[in-house]
Structure formats: structure tokens, C-alpha cells
mmCIF file of C-alpha atoms in Angstrom:
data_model
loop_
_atom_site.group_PDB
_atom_site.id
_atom_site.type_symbol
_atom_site.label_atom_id
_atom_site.label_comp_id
_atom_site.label_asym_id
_atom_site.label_seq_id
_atom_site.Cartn_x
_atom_site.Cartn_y
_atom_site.Cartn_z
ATOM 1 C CA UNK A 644 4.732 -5.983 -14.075
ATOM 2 C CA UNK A 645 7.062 -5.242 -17.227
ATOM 3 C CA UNK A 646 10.968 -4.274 -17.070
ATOM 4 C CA UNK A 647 11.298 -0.789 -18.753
ATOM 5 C CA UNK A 648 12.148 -1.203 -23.011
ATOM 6 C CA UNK A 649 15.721 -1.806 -24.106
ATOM 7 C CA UNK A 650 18.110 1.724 -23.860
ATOM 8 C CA UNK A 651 18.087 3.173 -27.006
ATOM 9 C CA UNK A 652 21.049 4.949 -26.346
ATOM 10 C CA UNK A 653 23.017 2.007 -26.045
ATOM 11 C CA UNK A 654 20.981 -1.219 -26.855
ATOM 12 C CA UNK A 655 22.556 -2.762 -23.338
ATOM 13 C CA UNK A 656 25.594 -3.614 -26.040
ATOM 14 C CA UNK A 657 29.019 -4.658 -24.521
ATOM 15 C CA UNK A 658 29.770 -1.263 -23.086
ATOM 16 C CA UNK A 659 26.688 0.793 -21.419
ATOM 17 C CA UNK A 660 25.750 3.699 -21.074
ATOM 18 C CA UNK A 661 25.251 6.468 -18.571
ATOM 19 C CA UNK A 662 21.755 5.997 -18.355
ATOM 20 C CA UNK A 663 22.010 2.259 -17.886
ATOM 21 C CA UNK A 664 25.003 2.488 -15.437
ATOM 22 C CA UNK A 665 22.981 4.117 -13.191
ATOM 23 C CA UNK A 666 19.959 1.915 -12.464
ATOM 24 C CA UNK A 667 20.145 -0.653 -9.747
ATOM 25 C CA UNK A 668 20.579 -4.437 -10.944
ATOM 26 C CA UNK A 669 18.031 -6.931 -11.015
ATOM 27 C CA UNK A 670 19.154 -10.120 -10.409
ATOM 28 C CA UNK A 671 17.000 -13.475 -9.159
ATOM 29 C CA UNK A 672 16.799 -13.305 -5.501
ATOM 30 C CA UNK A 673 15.471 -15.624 -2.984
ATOM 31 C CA UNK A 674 12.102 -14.706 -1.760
ATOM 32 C CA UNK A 675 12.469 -13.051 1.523
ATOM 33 C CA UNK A 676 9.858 -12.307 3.833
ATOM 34 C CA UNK A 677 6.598 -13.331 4.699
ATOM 35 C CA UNK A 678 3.928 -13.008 2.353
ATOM 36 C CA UNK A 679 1.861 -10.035 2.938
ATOM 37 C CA UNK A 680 4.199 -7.896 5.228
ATOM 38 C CA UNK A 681 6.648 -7.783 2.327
ATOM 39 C CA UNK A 682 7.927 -3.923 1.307
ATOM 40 C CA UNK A 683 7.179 -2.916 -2.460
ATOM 41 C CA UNK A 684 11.196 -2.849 -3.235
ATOM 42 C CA UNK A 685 11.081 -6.861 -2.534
ATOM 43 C CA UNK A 686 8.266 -7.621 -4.467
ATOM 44 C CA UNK A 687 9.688 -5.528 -7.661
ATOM 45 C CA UNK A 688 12.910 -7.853 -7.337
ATOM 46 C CA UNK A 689 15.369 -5.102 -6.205
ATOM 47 C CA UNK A 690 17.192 -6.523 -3.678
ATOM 48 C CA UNK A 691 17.245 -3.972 -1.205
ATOM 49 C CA UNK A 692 17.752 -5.046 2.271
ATOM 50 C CA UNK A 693 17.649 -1.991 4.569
ATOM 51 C CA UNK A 694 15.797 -0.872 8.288
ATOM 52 C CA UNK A 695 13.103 0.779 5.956
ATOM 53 C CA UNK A 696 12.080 -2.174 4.603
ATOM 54 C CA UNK A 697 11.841 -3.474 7.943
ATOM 55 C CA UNK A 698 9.790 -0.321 9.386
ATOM 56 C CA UNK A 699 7.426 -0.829 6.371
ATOM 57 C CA UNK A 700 6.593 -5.154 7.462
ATOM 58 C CA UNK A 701 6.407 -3.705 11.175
ATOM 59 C CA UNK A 702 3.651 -0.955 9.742
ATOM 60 C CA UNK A 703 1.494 -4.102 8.299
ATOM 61 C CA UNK A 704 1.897 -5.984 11.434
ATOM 62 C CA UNK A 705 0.870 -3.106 13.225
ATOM 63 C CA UNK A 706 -1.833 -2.653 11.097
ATOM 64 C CA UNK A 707 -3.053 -6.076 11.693
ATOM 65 C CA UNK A 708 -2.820 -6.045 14.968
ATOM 66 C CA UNK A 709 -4.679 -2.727 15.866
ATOM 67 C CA UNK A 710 -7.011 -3.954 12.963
ATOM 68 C CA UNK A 711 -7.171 -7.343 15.058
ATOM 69 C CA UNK A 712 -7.229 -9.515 11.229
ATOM 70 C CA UNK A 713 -4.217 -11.659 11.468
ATOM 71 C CA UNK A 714 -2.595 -11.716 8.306
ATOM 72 C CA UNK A 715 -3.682 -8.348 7.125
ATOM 73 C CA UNK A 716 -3.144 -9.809 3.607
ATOM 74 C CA UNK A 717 -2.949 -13.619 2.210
ATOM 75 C CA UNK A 718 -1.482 -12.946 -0.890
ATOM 76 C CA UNK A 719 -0.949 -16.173 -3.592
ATOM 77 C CA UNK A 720 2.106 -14.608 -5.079
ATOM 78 C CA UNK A 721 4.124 -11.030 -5.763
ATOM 79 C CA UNK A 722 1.364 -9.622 -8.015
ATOM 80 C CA UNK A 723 -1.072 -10.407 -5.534
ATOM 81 C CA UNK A 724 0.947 -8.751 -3.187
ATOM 82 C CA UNK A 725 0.895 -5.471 -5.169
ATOM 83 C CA UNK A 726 -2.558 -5.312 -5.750
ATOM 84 C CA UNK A 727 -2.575 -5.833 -1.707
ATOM 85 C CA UNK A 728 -0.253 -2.754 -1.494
ATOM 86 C CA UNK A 729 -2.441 -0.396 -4.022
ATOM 87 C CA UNK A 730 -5.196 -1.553 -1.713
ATOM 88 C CA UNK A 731 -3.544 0.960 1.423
ATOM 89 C CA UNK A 732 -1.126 2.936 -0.628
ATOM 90 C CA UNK A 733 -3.766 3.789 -3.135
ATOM 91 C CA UNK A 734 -2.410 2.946 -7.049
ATOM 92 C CA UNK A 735 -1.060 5.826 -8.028
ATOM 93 C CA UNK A 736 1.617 5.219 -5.228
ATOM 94 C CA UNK A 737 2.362 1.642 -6.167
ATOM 95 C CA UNK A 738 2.928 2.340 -10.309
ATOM 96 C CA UNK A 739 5.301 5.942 -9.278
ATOM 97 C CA UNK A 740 7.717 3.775 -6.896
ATOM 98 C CA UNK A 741 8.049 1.266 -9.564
ATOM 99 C CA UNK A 742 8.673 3.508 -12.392
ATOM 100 C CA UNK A 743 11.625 5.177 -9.694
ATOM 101 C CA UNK A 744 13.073 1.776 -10.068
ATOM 102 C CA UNK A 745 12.927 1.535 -13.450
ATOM 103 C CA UNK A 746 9.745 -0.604 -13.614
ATOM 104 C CA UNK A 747 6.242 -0.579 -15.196
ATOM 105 C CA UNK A 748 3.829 -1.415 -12.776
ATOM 106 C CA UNK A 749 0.036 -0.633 -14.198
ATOM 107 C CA UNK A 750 -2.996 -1.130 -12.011
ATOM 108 C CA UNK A 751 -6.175 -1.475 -14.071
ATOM 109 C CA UNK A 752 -8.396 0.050 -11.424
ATOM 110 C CA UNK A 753 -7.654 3.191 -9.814
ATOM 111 C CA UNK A 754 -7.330 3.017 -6.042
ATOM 112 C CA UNK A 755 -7.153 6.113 -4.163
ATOM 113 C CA UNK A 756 -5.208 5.452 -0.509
ATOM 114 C CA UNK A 757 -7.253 4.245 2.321
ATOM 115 C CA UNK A 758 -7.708 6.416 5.143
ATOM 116 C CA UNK A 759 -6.102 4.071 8.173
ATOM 117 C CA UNK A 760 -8.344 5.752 10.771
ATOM 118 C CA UNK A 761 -11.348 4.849 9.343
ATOM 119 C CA UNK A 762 -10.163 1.477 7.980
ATOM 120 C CA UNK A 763 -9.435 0.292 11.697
ATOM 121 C CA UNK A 764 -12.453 1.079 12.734
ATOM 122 C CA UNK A 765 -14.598 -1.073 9.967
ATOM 123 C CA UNK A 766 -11.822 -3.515 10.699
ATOM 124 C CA UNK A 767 -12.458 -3.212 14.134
ATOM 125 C CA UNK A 768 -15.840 -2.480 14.780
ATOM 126 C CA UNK A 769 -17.577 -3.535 11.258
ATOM 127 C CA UNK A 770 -18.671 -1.163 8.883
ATOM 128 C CA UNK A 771 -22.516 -1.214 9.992
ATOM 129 C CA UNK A 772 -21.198 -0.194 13.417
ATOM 130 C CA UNK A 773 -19.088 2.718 11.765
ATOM 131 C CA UNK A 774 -21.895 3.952 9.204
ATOM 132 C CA UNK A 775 -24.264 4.300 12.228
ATOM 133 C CA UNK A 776 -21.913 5.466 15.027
ATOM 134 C CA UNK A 777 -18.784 6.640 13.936
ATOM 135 C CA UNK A 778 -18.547 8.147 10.314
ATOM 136 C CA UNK A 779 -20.690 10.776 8.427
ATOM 137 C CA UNK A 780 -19.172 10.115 5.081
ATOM 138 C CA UNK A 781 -21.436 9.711 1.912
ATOM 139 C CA UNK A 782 -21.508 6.002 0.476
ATOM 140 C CA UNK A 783 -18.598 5.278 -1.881
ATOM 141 C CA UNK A 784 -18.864 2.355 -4.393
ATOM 142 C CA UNK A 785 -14.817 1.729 -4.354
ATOM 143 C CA UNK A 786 -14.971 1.317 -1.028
ATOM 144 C CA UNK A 787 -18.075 -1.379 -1.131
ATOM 145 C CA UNK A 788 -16.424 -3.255 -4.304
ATOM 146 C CA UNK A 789 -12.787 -3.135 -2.463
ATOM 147 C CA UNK A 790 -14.224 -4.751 0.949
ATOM 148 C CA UNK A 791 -15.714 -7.703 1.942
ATOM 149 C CA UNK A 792 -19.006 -7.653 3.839
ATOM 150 C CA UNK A 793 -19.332 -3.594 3.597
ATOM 151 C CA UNK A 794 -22.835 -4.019 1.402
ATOM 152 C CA UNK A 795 -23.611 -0.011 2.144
ATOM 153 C CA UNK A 796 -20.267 1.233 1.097
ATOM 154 C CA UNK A 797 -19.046 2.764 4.183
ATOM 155 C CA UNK A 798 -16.120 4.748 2.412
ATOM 156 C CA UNK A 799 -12.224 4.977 3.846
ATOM 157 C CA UNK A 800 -11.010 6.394 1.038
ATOM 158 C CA UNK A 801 -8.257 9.380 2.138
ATOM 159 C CA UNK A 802 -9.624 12.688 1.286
ATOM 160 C CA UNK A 803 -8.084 15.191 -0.711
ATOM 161 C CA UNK A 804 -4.610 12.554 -0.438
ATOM 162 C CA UNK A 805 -2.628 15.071 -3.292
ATOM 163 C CA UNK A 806 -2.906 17.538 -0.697
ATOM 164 C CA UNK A 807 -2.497 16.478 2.881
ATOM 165 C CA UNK A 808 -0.530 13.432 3.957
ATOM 166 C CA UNK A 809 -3.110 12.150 6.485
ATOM 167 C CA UNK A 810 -5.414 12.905 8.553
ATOM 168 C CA UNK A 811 -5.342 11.064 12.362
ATOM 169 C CA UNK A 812 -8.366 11.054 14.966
ATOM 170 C CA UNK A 813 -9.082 14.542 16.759
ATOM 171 C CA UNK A 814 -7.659 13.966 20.310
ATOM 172 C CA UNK A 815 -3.613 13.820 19.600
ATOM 173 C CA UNK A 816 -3.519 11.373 23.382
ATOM 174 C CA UNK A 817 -6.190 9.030 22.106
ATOM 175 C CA UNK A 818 -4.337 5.265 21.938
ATOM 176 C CA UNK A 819 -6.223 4.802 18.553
ATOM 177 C CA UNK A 820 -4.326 8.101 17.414
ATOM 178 C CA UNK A 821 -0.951 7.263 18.257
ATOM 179 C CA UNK A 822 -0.972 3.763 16.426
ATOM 180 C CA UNK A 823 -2.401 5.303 12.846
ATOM 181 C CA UNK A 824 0.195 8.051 12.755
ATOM 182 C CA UNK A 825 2.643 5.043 13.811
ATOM 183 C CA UNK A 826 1.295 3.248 11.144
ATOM 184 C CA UNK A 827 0.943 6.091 8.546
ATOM 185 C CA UNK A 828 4.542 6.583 9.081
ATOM 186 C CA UNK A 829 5.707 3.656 8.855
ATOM 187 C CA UNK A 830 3.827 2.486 5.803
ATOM 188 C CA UNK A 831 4.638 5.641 3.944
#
């Protein structure tokens, strides 16, 4: 994680320009949060304390709990944290938000977003349970290197993500249903 190059308009001299007028300060905050539930704009240093933040650590709780893994993510430090984050939001999503903030974010693998539904259940239910019962996806080899214990690659990648937002389960009063779109909503 880099800060964007020196303005060549002004070389941040004693009077700035436009350009640099306009993007949000960094300055050292406290860490805020608990590790793991933290929003992407506190782990890139912004300083942004708003609801959505908020909504975003009540999506990962939510997420753990309908996942029932409590902490979703363990995370050593920020970076870790990220890599976390491109884990659900797929990488793409993680390196566009911080080049909005003026920040160079690159992710050597490339993670497509997970598909929530599906993740619960492996979560849930384990991924032998889901291959055999539950899912009629081919194998994916992302899936099996980003997950612990799922040897046969049960895959919850999100289809065709550039496209369609997300995809829920098929009955709109299932319990299941209602917490993924709370949680797809939340998290994005």
C-alpha cells in the first residue's frame, strides 16, 4: 500500500494546487476498531468516521454470525486486513476504492468476489456437504487455494460479478435469503 507520486503540477510546494486541495488528508490516526470488522476507509488511514462505516463492521459480524466462525477474520495487521477484504469484495474492488482515495493498493493475485450464499453454506455446512447436496458448480482452483479444508474446490466465486450485483437464494421468504441480501448490502 503506496501513497499516490508527488503532484507534478505543484510539487506539494508552499501553496497547492487544485488537484491537491481537493484530496482528503491523511494524517496518523489511532487505530479504531476491532481487527477484522474494520471498513476499507480505516484501514487506508482516511479518517472517516461515518454510519457507513458502521453498516459495513455490522455486515462482517453478520457474516460471522450466520456463517457461525467467530471472528470471520484474525487479521495480524492493516495489510492483512485488506487481503481479508479482497477475500469477499473480490480485488478488483479493494485496489478501485483505494485509488478513489488517492491510494495504490495492488493485490498480486486476482480475487474475483465471493458469492455470500454459497460461502455460508461451506461455512455452515462444510464444503463436502455443499458439493454433494447443495451446489452443482464445476470445481474451481481459487476457491480450493483461498479456503481451508475445501480439498475438491467447491467454488463460491460470484458469477458474472461485472454484470449483476448478486445473486440471493431462490425463495425471497427463506431466513437464509434475507440475511445475504442484508449482508450483501451492507458489505457493499
Amino acid at each position: 500500500m503506496e501513497k499516490d507520486k508527488e503532484c507534478t503540477a505543484c510539487r506539494r510546494t508552499s501553496s497547492p494546487c487544485m488537484f491537491c486541495k481537493g484530496r482528503p488528508k491523511r494524517e496518523t490516526y489511532h487505530v479504531v476498531g476491532t481487527p477484522g470488522v474494520r471498513a476499507p476507509e480505516l484501514l487506508f488511514g482516511l479518517g472517516l468516521f461515518n454510519p457507513s462505516i458502521d453498516i459495513f463492521s455490522c455486515g462482517i459480524v453478520l457474516l460471522s454470525l450466520v456463517c457461525a466462525k467467530h471472528p470471520f477474520f484474525m487479521p495480524k495487521d492493516e495489510t492483512e486486513n485488506i487481503m481479508d477484504l479482497a477475500f469477499l469484495l473480490g480485488s478488483e474492488t479493494i485496489e478501485t476504492m483505494a485509488k478513489l482515495e488517492g491510494m495504490r493498493v495492488t493485490i498480486s493475485e486476482r480475487l474475483p468476489p465471493a458469492d455470500y450464499y454459497h460461502l455460508i453454506l461451506c461455512l455452515r455446512f462444510g464444503f463436502d456437504h455443499v458439493r454433494l447436496h447443495c451446489s452443482s458448480r464445476q470445481s474451481c482452483e481459487s476457491c480450493r487455494r483461498r479456503s481451508y479444508n475445501n480439498l475438491k474446490g467447491v467454488c463460491f466465486c460470484r458469477k458474472d460479478y461485472e454484470t449483476e450485483k448478486f445473486s440471493t437464494g431462490k425463495n425471497e421468504s427463506d431466513l437464509m435469503t434475507i440475511y445475504v441480501d442484508l449482508i450483501y448490502h451492507a458489505l457493499e
